[in-house]
PDB file of C-alpha atoms in Angstrom:
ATOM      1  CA  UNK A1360    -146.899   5.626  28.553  1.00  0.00           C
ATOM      2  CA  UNK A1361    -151.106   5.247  29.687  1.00  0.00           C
ATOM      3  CA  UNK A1362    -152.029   2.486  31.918  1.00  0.00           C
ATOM      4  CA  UNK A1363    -155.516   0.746  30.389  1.00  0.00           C
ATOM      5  CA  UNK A1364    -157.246  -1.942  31.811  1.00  0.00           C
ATOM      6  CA  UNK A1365    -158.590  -4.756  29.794  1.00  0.00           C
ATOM      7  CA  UNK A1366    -161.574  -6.911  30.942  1.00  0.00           C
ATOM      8  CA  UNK A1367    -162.878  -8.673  27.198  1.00  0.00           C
ATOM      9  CA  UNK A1368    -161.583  -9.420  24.245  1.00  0.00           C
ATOM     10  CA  UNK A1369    -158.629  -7.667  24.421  1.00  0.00           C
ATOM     11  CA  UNK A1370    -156.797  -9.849  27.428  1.00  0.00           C
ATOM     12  CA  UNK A1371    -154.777 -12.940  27.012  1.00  0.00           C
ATOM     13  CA  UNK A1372    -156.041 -15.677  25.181  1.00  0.00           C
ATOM     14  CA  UNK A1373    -159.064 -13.931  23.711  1.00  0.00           C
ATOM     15  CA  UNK A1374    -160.214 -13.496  20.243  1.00  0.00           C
ATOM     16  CA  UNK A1375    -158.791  -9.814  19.877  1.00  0.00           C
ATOM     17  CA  UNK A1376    -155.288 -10.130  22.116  1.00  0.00           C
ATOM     18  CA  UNK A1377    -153.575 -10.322  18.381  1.00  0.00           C
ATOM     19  CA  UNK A1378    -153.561  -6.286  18.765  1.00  0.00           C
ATOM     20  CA  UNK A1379    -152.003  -6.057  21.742  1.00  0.00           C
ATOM     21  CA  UNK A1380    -148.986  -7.700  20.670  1.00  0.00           C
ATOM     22  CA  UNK A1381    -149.452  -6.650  17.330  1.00  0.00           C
ATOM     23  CA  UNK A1382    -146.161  -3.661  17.312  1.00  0.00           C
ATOM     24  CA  UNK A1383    -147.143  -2.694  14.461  1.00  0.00           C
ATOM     25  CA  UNK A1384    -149.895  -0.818  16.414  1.00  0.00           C
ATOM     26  CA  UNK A1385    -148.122   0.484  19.239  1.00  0.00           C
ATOM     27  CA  UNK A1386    -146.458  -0.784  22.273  1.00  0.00           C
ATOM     28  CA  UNK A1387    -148.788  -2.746  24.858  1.00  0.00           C
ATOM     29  CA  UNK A1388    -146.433  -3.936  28.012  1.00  0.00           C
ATOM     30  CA  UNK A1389    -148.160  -6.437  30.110  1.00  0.00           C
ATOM     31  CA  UNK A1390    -148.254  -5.117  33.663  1.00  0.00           C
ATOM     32  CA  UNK A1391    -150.720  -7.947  35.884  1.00  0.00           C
ATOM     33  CA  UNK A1392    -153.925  -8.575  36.670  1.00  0.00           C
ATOM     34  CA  UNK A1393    -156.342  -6.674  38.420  1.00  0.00           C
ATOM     35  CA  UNK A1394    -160.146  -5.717  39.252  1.00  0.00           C
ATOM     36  CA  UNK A1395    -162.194  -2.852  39.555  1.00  0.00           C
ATOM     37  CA  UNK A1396    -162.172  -1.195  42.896  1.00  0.00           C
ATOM     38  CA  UNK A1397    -165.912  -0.282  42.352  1.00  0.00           C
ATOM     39  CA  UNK A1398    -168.700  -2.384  41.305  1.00  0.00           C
ATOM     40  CA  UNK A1399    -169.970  -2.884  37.555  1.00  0.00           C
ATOM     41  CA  UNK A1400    -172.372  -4.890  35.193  1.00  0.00           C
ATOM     42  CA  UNK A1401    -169.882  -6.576  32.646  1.00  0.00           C
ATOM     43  CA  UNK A1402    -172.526  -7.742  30.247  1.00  0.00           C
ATOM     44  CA  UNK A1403    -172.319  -9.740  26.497  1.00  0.00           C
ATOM     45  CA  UNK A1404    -174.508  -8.143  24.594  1.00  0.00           C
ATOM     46  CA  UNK A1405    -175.573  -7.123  20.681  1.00  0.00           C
ATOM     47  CA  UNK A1406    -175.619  -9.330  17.875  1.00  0.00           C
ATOM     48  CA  UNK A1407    -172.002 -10.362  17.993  1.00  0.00           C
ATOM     49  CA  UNK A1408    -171.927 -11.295  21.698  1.00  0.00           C
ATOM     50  CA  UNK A1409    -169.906  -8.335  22.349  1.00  0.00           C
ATOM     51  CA  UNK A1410    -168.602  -7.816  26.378  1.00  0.00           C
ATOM     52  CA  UNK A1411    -169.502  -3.995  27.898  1.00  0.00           C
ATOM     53  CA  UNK A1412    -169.070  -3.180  31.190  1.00  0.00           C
ATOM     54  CA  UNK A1413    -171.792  -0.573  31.640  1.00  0.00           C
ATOM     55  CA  UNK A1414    -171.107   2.516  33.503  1.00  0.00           C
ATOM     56  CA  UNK A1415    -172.981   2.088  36.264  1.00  0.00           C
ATOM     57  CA  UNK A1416    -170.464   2.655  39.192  1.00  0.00           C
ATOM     58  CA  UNK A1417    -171.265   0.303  42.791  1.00  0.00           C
ATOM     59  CA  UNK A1418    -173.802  -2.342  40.427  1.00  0.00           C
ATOM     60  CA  UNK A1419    -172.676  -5.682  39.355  1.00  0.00           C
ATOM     61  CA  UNK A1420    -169.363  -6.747  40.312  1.00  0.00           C
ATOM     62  CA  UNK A1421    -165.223  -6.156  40.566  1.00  0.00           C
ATOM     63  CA  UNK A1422    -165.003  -7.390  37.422  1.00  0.00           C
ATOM     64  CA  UNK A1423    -161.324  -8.773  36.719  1.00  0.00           C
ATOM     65  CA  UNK A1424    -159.273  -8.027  33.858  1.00  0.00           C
ATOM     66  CA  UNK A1425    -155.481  -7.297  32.913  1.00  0.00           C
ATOM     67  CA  UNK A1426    -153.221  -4.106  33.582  1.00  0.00           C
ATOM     68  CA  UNK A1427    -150.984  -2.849  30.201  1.00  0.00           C
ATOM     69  CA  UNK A1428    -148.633  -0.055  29.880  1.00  0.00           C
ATOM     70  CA  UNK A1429    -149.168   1.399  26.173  1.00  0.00           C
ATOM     71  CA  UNK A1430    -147.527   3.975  24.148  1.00  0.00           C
ATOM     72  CA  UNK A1431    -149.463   6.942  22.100  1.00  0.00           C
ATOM     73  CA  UNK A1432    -149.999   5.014  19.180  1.00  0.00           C
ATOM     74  CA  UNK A1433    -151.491   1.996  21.062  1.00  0.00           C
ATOM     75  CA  UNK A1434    -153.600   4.328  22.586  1.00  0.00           C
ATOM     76  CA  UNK A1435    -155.442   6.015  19.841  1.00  0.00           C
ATOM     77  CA  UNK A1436    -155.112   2.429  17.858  1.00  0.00           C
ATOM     78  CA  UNK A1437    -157.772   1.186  20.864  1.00  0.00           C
ATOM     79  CA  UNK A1438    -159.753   4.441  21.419  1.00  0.00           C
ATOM     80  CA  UNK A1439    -160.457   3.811  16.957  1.00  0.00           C
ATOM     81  CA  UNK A1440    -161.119  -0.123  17.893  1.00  0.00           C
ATOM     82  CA  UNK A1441    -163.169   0.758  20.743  1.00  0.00           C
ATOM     83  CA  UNK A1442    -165.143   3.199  18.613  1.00  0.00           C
ATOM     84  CA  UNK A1443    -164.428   5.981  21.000  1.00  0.00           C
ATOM     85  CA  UNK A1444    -166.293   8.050  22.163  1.00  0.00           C
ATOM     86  CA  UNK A1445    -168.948   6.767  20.253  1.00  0.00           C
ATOM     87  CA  UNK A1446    -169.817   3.179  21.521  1.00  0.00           C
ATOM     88  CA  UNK A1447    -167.007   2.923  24.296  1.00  0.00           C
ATOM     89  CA  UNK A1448    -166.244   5.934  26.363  1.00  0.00           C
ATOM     90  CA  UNK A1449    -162.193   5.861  27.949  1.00  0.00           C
ATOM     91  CA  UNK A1450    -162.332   6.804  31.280  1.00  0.00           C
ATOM     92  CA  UNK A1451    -159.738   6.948  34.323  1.00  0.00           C
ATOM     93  CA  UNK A1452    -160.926   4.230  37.029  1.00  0.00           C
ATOM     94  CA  UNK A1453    -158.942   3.026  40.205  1.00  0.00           C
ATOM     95  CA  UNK A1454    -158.054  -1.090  39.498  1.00  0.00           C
ATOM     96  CA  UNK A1455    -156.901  -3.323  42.466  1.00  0.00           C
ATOM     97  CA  UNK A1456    -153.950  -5.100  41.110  1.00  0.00           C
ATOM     98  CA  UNK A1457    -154.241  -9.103  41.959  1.00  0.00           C
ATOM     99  CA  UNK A1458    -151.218  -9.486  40.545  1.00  0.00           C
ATOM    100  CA  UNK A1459    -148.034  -7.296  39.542  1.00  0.00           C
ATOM    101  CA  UNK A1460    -145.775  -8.070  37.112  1.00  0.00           C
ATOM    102  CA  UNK A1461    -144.563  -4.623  36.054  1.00  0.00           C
ATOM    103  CA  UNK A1462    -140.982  -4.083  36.820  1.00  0.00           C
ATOM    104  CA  UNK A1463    -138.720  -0.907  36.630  1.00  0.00           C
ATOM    105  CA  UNK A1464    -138.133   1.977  39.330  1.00  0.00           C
ATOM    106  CA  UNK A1465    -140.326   4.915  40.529  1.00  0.00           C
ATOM    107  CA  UNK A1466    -140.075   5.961  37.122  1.00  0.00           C
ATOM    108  CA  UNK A1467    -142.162   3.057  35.997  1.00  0.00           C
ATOM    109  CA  UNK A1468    -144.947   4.156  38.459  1.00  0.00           C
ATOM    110  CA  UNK A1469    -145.460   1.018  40.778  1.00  0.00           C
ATOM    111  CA  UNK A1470    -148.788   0.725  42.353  1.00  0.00           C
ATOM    112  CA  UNK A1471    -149.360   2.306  45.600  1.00  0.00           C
ATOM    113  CA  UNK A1472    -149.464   0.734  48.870  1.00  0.00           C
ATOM    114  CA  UNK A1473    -153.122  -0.140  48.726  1.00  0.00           C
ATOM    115  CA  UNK A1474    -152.272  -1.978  45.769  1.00  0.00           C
ATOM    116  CA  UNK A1475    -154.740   0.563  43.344  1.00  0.00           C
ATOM    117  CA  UNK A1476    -153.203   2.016  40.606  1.00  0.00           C
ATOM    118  CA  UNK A1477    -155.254   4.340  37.758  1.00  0.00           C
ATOM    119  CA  UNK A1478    -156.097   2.840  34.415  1.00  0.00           C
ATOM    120  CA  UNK A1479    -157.958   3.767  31.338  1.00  0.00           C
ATOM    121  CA  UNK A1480    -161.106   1.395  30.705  1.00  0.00           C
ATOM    122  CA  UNK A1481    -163.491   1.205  28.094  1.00  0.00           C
ATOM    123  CA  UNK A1482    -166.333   1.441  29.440  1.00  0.00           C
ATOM    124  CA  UNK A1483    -169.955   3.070  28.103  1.00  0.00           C
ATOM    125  CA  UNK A1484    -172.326   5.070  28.952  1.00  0.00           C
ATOM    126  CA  UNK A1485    -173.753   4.891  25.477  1.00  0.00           C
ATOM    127  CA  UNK A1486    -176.071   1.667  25.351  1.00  0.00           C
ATOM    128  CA  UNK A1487    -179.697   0.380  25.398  1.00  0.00           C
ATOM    129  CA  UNK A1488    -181.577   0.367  28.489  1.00  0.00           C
ATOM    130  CA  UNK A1489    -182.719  -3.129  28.479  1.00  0.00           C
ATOM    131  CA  UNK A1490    -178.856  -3.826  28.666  1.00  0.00           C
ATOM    132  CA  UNK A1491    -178.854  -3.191  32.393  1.00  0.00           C
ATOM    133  CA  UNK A1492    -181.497  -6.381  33.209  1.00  0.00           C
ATOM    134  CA  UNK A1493    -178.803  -8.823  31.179  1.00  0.00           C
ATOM    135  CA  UNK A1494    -176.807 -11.327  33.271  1.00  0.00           C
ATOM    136  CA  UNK A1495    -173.747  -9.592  35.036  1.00  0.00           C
ATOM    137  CA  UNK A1496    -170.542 -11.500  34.518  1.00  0.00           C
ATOM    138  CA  UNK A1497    -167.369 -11.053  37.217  1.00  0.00           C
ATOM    139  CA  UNK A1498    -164.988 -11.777  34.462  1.00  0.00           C
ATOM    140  CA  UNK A1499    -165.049 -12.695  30.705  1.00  0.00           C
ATOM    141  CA  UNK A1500    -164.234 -15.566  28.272  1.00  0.00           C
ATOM    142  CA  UNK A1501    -165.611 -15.273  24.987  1.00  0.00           C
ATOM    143  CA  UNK A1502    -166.219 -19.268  25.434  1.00  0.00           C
ATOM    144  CA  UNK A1503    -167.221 -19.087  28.616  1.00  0.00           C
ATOM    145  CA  UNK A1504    -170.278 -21.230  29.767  1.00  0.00           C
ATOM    146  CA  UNK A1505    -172.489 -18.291  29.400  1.00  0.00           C
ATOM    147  CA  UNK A1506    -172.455 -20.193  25.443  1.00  0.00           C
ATOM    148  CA  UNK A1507    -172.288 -16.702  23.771  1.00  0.00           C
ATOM    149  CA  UNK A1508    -168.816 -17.057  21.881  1.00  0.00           C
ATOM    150  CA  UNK A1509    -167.526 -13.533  20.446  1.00  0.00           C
ATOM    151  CA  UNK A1510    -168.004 -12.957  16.634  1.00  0.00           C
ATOM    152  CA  UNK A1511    -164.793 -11.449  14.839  1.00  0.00           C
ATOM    153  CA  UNK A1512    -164.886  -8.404  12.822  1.00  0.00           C
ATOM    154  CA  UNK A1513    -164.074 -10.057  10.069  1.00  0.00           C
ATOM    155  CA  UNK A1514    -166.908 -12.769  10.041  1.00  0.00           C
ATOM    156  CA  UNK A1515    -169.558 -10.119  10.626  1.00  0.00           C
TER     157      UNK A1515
END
Protein backbone atom coordinates (compact mmCIF):
# COMPACT_ATOMS: atom_id res chain seq x y z
CA UNK A 1 0.00 0.00 0.00
CA UNK A 2 1.32 3.97 -1.26
CA UNK A 3 0.19 6.85 0.70
CA UNK A 4 -1.02 9.82 -1.99
CA UNK A 5 -2.23 12.99 -1.13
CA UNK A 6 -5.15 14.55 -2.80
CA UNK A 7 -5.68 18.36 -2.97
CA UNK A 8 -8.47 18.72 -6.27
CA UNK A 9 -10.76 16.86 -7.77
CA UNK A 10 -9.99 13.78 -6.46
CA UNK A 11 -11.04 14.51 -2.52
CA UNK A 12 -14.42 14.15 -1.02
CA UNK A 13 -17.22 15.68 -2.52
CA UNK A 14 -15.55 16.70 -5.75
CA UNK A 15 -16.38 16.05 -9.28
CA UNK A 16 -13.78 13.09 -9.69
CA UNK A 17 -14.02 11.33 -5.92
CA UNK A 18 -16.29 8.57 -7.96
CA UNK A 19 -12.67 6.87 -8.62
CA UNK A 20 -11.60 6.70 -5.43
CA UNK A 21 -14.30 4.63 -4.27
CA UNK A 22 -14.73 3.20 -7.47
CA UNK A 23 -13.08 -0.80 -6.43
CA UNK A 24 -13.24 -1.59 -9.49
CA UNK A 25 -10.02 0.52 -9.85
CA UNK A 26 -8.15 -0.37 -6.93
CA UNK A 27 -8.36 0.09 -3.28
CA UNK A 28 -8.27 3.86 -1.98
CA UNK A 29 -8.55 3.78 2.12
CA UNK A 30 -9.30 7.13 3.48
CA UNK A 31 -6.59 8.01 5.98
CA UNK A 32 -7.36 12.15 7.13
CA UNK A 33 -6.68 15.30 6.18
CA UNK A 34 -3.63 17.05 5.83
CA UNK A 35 -1.40 19.97 4.22
CA UNK A 36 1.74 20.41 2.67
CA UNK A 37 4.62 20.96 4.97
CA UNK A 38 6.18 23.31 2.30
CA UNK A 39 4.69 26.07 0.46
CA UNK A 40 2.96 25.83 -3.13
CA UNK A 41 0.86 27.72 -5.85
CA UNK A 42 -2.38 25.50 -6.16
CA UNK A 43 -3.71 27.19 -9.24
CA UNK A 44 -7.12 26.45 -11.67
CA UNK A 45 -5.99 26.71 -14.77
CA UNK A 46 -6.54 25.54 -18.75
CA UNK A 47 -9.65 25.48 -20.50
CA UNK A 48 -11.47 23.11 -18.21
CA UNK A 49 -10.66 24.95 -14.95
CA UNK A 50 -8.39 22.24 -14.05
CA UNK A 51 -6.54 22.56 -10.22
CA UNK A 52 -2.35 22.14 -10.40
CA UNK A 53 -0.33 22.73 -7.71
CA UNK A 54 2.84 23.88 -9.45
CA UNK A 55 6.12 22.66 -8.32
CA UNK A 56 7.47 25.44 -7.00
CA UNK A 57 8.56 24.34 -3.42
CA UNK A 58 8.34 27.48 -0.38
CA UNK A 59 5.73 29.77 -3.02
CA UNK A 60 2.09 29.98 -2.47
CA UNK A 61 0.70 28.20 0.35
CA UNK A 62 0.18 24.74 2.65
CA UNK A 63 -2.31 23.88 0.52
CA UNK A 64 -4.81 21.30 2.28
CA UNK A 65 -5.99 18.19 0.90
CA UNK A 66 -6.81 14.47 2.00
CA UNK A 67 -4.40 11.47 2.99
CA UNK A 68 -5.42 7.78 1.17
CA UNK A 69 -3.81 4.50 1.51
CA UNK A 70 -4.04 2.79 -2.12
CA UNK A 71 -3.17 -0.49 -3.49
CA UNK A 72 -1.00 -1.12 -6.91
CA UNK A 73 -3.79 -0.96 -9.09
CA UNK A 74 -5.14 2.35 -7.64
CA UNK A 75 -1.90 3.57 -8.12
CA UNK A 76 -1.15 3.17 -11.73
CA UNK A 77 -5.18 3.76 -12.29
CA UNK A 78 -4.20 7.64 -11.00
CA UNK A 79 -0.63 7.95 -12.40
CA UNK A 80 -2.94 7.03 -16.23
CA UNK A 81 -5.71 9.73 -14.88
CA UNK A 82 -3.15 12.09 -13.90
CA UNK A 83 -1.46 11.70 -17.28
CA UNK A 84 1.78 10.81 -15.64
CA UNK A 85 4.57 11.81 -16.20
CA UNK A 86 3.36 13.75 -18.87
CA UNK A 87 1.08 16.59 -17.45
CA UNK A 88 1.31 15.56 -13.63
CA UNK A 89 4.59 14.40 -12.28
CA UNK A 90 4.11 11.83 -8.80
CA UNK A 91 6.42 12.83 -6.41
CA UNK A 92 7.17 11.91 -2.59
CA UNK A 93 6.35 15.17 -0.39
CA UNK A 94 6.17 15.40 3.53
CA UNK A 95 2.10 16.29 4.43
CA UNK A 96 1.17 17.57 7.99
CA UNK A 97 -1.75 15.49 8.91
CA UNK A 98 -4.73 17.89 10.41
CA UNK A 99 -6.50 15.09 10.99
CA UNK A 100 -5.94 11.16 11.37
CA UNK A 101 -8.28 8.75 10.81
CA UNK A 102 -6.12 5.79 9.78
CA UNK A 103 -6.30 3.00 12.20
CA UNK A 104 -4.28 -0.33 12.50
CA UNK A 105 -0.79 -1.05 14.30
CA UNK A 106 2.85 -0.17 13.38
CA UNK A 107 2.18 -2.19 10.51
CA UNK A 108 -0.23 0.35 9.18
CA UNK A 109 2.55 3.04 9.40
CA UNK A 110 1.02 5.80 11.75
CA UNK A 111 2.37 9.21 11.30
CA UNK A 112 5.31 10.23 13.23
CA UNK A 113 5.42 12.33 16.19
CA UNK A 114 5.61 15.58 14.31
CA UNK A 115 2.51 14.57 12.82
CA UNK A 116 4.29 14.42 8.92
CA UNK A 117 3.92 11.44 7.19
CA UNK A 118 5.22 10.89 3.23
CA UNK A 119 2.70 10.92 0.44
CA UNK A 120 2.65 10.76 -3.27
CA UNK A 121 1.20 14.10 -4.91
CA UNK A 122 0.54 15.05 -8.26
CA UNK A 123 2.11 17.74 -8.76
CA UNK A 124 3.91 19.35 -12.19
CA UNK A 125 6.64 20.66 -13.26
CA UNK A 126 5.35 20.50 -16.79
CA UNK A 127 3.17 23.77 -17.37
CA UNK A 128 3.08 27.27 -18.98
CA UNK A 129 4.94 30.00 -17.49
CA UNK A 130 2.25 32.50 -17.27
CA UNK A 131 0.68 29.82 -14.87
CA UNK A 132 2.86 31.00 -12.02
CA UNK A 133 1.21 34.89 -12.02
CA UNK A 134 -2.51 33.05 -11.61
CA UNK A 135 -4.28 33.43 -8.24
CA UNK A 136 -2.86 30.90 -5.59
CA UNK A 137 -5.59 29.02 -3.81
CA UNK A 138 -4.89 27.36 -0.03
CA UNK A 139 -7.37 24.70 -0.80
CA UNK A 140 -9.79 23.68 -3.64
CA UNK A 141 -13.54 23.38 -4.47
CA UNK A 142 -14.35 23.04 -7.93
CA UNK A 143 -17.41 25.52 -6.94
CA UNK A 144 -15.58 27.50 -4.95
CA UNK A 145 -16.08 31.37 -5.16
CA UNK A 146 -13.12 31.64 -7.36
CA UNK A 147 -16.49 30.92 -10.07
CA UNK A 148 -14.28 28.53 -12.17
CA UNK A 149 -16.36 25.18 -11.74
CA UNK A 150 -14.33 21.97 -13.05
CA UNK A 151 -15.38 20.58 -16.52
CA UNK A 152 -15.75 16.62 -16.60
CA UNK A 153 -14.00 14.50 -19.01
CA UNK A 154 -16.84 13.52 -20.40
CA UNK A 155 -18.41 17.01 -21.29
CA UNK A 156 -15.16 18.14 -22.89
Amino acid sequence: MARVFVYGTLKKGQPNYKHMINTAKGLAKFQGRGRTVEKYPLVIAGKYNIPYMLNIPGTGYHVAGEIYSVDDQMLQFLDEFEGCPEMYQRTLMSIEVVEWEGKGGAGEGRANAEGVVECFVYSTTTYPPEWVGLPYHDSYDSSGKHGLSYVLRESR
